[in-house]
């Protein structure tokens, strides 16, 4: 199901407390939440699809 804006706000606030270099989402995140994360994390955001390779 869909996550409320309030829960999105709380989740993003919690994530911002960490020094996240990259944040990858998949289809289960949902488009609305993915777009919100993309806005918040900008160049650190990416879609993590099957076969995605993440290099350190």
GROMACS .gro file of N, CA and C in nm:
model
  168
    1UNK      N    1   0.080  -0.119   0.000
    1UNK     CA    2   0.000   0.000   0.000
    1UNK      C    3   0.085   0.125   0.000
    2UNK      N    4   0.019   0.234  -0.008
    2UNK     CA    5   0.083   0.364  -0.015
    2UNK      C    6   0.121   0.413   0.125
    3UNK      N    7   0.229   0.486   0.133
    3UNK     CA    8   0.275   0.541   0.260
    3UNK      C    9   0.229   0.686   0.268
    4UNK      N   10   0.183   0.727   0.384
    4UNK     CA   11   0.136   0.864   0.402
    4UNK      C   12   0.251   0.963   0.392
    5UNK      N   13   0.217   1.088   0.363
    5UNK     CA   14   0.318   1.194   0.357
    5UNK      C   15   0.387   1.208   0.493
    6UNK      N   16   0.312   1.191   0.599
    6UNK     CA   17   0.370   1.200   0.734
    6UNK      C   18   0.478   1.093   0.754
    7UNK      N   19   0.451   0.970   0.709
    7UNK     CA   20   0.550   0.864   0.723
    7UNK      C   21   0.670   0.890   0.632
    8UNK      N   22   0.644   0.941   0.511
    8UNK     CA   23   0.755   0.977   0.421
    8UNK      C   24   0.844   1.082   0.489
    9UNK      N   25   0.782   1.184   0.548
    9UNK     CA   26   0.858   1.289   0.616
    9UNK      C   27   0.944   1.232   0.727
   10UNK      N   28   0.888   1.143   0.807
   10UNK     CA   29   0.962   1.082   0.918
   10UNK      C   30   1.077   0.996   0.866
   11UNK      N   31   1.052   0.921   0.761
   11UNK     CA   32   1.155   0.834   0.704
   11UNK      C   33   1.269   0.917   0.646
   12UNK      N   34   1.236   1.022   0.572
   12UNK     CA   35   1.339   1.108   0.513
   12UNK      C   36   1.418   1.178   0.622
   13UNK      N   37   1.351   1.226   0.724
   13UNK     CA   38   1.421   1.290   0.836
   13UNK      C   39   1.519   1.193   0.901
   14UNK      N   40   1.477   1.069   0.921
   14UNK     CA   41   1.565   0.968   0.980
   14UNK      C   42   1.683   0.939   0.889
   15UNK      N   43   1.659   0.926   0.759
   15UNK     CA   44   1.767   0.898   0.664
   15UNK      C   45   1.868   1.012   0.658
   16UNK      N   46   1.821   1.135   0.673
   16UNK     CA   47   1.911   1.251   0.668
   16UNK      C   48   2.005   1.257   0.788
   17UNK      N   49   1.977   1.180   0.891
   17UNK     CA   50   2.066   1.174   1.007
   17UNK      C   51   2.190   1.089   0.982
   18UNK      N   52   2.192   1.019   0.869
   18UNK     CA   53   2.305   0.934   0.832
   18UNK      C   54   2.382   0.999   0.719
   19UNK      N   55   2.508   0.969   0.709
   19UNK     CA   56   2.592   1.021   0.601
   19UNK      C   57   2.580   0.927   0.481
   20UNK      N   58   2.471   0.938   0.407
   20UNK     CA   59   2.442   0.847   0.297
   20UNK      C   60   2.505   0.899   0.169
   21UNK      N   61   2.595   0.818   0.110
   21UNK     CA   62   2.658   0.856  -0.017
   21UNK      C   63   2.566   0.831  -0.134
   22UNK      N   64   2.495   0.719  -0.132
   22UNK     CA   65   2.404   0.683  -0.240
   22UNK      C   66   2.282   0.616  -0.179
   23UNK      N   67   2.166   0.640  -0.239
   23UNK     CA   68   2.044   0.574  -0.193
   23UNK      C   69   1.972   0.519  -0.315
   24UNK      N   70   1.957   0.388  -0.319
   24UNK     CA   71   1.894   0.321  -0.432
   24UNK      C   72   1.758   0.266  -0.395
   25UNK      N   73   1.663   0.284  -0.485
   25UNK     CA   74   1.527   0.233  -0.463
   25UNK      C   75   1.490   0.137  -0.574
   26UNK      N   76   1.389   0.058  -0.548
   26UNK     CA   77   1.337  -0.036  -0.646
   26UNK      C   78   1.188  -0.011  -0.663
   27UNK      N   79   1.124  -0.093  -0.745
   27UNK     CA   80   0.982  -0.074  -0.777
   27UNK      C   81   0.893  -0.077  -0.653
   28UNK      N   82   0.932  -0.151  -0.552
   28UNK     CA   83   0.847  -0.165  -0.433
   28UNK      C   84   0.841  -0.036  -0.350
   29UNK      N   85   0.931   0.057  -0.375
   29UNK     CA   86   0.928   0.186  -0.306
   29UNK      C   87   0.807   0.268  -0.351
   30UNK      N   88   0.768   0.250  -0.476
   30UNK     CA   89   0.656   0.326  -0.532
   30UNK      C   90   0.705   0.453  -0.599
   31UNK      N   91   0.633   0.498  -0.700
   31UNK     CA   92   0.677   0.614  -0.776
   31UNK      C   93   0.674   0.744  -0.695
   32UNK      N   94   0.567   0.765  -0.620
   32UNK     CA   95   0.557   0.890  -0.543
   32UNK      C   96   0.669   0.900  -0.439
   33UNK      N   97   0.691   0.794  -0.366
   33UNK     CA   98   0.797   0.795  -0.265
   33UNK      C   99   0.934   0.805  -0.331
   34UNK      N  100   0.952   0.739  -0.445
   34UNK     CA  101   1.079   0.746  -0.518
   34UNK      C  102   1.107   0.888  -0.563
   35UNK      N  103   1.005   0.956  -0.614
   35UNK     CA  104   1.023   1.094  -0.659
   35UNK      C  105   1.058   1.185  -0.541
   36UNK      N  106   0.996   1.160  -0.430
   36UNK     CA  107   1.026   1.239  -0.309
   36UNK      C  108   1.171   1.217  -0.265
   37UNK      N  109   1.215   1.092  -0.266
   37UNK     CA  110   1.354   1.063  -0.231
   37UNK      C  111   1.450   1.126  -0.331
   38UNK      N  112   1.414   1.124  -0.459
   38UNK     CA  113   1.498   1.185  -0.563
   38UNK      C  114   1.512   1.335  -0.538
   39UNK      N  115   1.405   1.400  -0.498
   39UNK     CA  116   1.410   1.544  -0.468
   39UNK      C  117   1.498   1.572  -0.347
   40UNK      N  118   1.487   1.489  -0.247
   40UNK     CA  119   1.561   1.511  -0.122
   40UNK      C  120   1.710   1.478  -0.135
   41UNK      N  121   1.742   1.369  -0.207
   41UNK     CA  122   1.880   1.320  -0.211
   41UNK      C  123   1.951   1.352  -0.342
   42UNK      N  124   1.881   1.408  -0.439
   42UNK     CA  125   1.934   1.456  -0.566
   42UNK      C  126   2.035   1.362  -0.630
   43UNK      N  127   2.161   1.404  -0.646
   43UNK     CA  128   2.259   1.323  -0.720
   43UNK      C  129   2.296   1.194  -0.647
   44UNK      N  130   2.259   1.181  -0.521
   44UNK     CA  131   2.287   1.058  -0.446
   44UNK      C  132   2.182   0.950  -0.471
   45UNK      N  133   2.071   0.987  -0.533
   45UNK     CA  134   1.958   0.897  -0.558
   45UNK      C  135   1.978   0.820  -0.688
   46UNK      N  136   1.937   0.692  -0.689
   46UNK     CA  137   1.935   0.614  -0.813
   46UNK      C  138   1.834   0.501  -0.802
   47UNK      N  139   1.790   0.454  -0.919
   47UNK     CA  140   1.702   0.337  -0.922
   47UNK      C  141   1.790   0.213  -0.923
   48UNK      N  142   1.765   0.123  -0.831
   48UNK     CA  143   1.844   0.001  -0.815
   48UNK      C  144   1.764  -0.115  -0.874
   49UNK      N  145   1.779  -0.134  -1.004
   49UNK     CA  146   1.706  -0.239  -1.074
   49UNK      C  147   1.788  -0.368  -1.077
   50UNK      N  148   1.726  -0.475  -1.119
   50UNK     CA  149   1.796  -0.603  -1.132
   50UNK      C  150   1.918  -0.583  -1.222
   51UNK      N  151   2.032  -0.630  -1.178
   51UNK     CA  152   2.154  -0.618  -1.256
   51UNK      C  153   2.234  -0.492  -1.227
   52UNK      N  154   2.182  -0.403  -1.144
   52UNK     CA  155   2.255  -0.281  -1.110
   52UNK      C  156   2.382  -0.319  -1.035
   53UNK      N  157   2.493  -0.261  -1.075
   53UNK     CA  158   2.621  -0.284  -1.009
   53UNK      C  159   2.660  -0.156  -0.936
   54UNK      N  160   2.688  -0.170  -0.809
   54UNK     CA  161   2.727  -0.055  -0.727
   54UNK      C  162   2.875  -0.070  -0.694
   55UNK      N  163   2.954   0.025  -0.740
   55UNK     CA  164   3.098   0.021  -0.714
   55UNK      C  165   3.132   0.113  -0.598
   56UNK      N  166   3.222   0.066  -0.513
   56UNK     CA  167   3.263   0.145  -0.396
   56UNK      C  168   3.358   0.255  -0.435
   0.00000   0.00000   0.00000
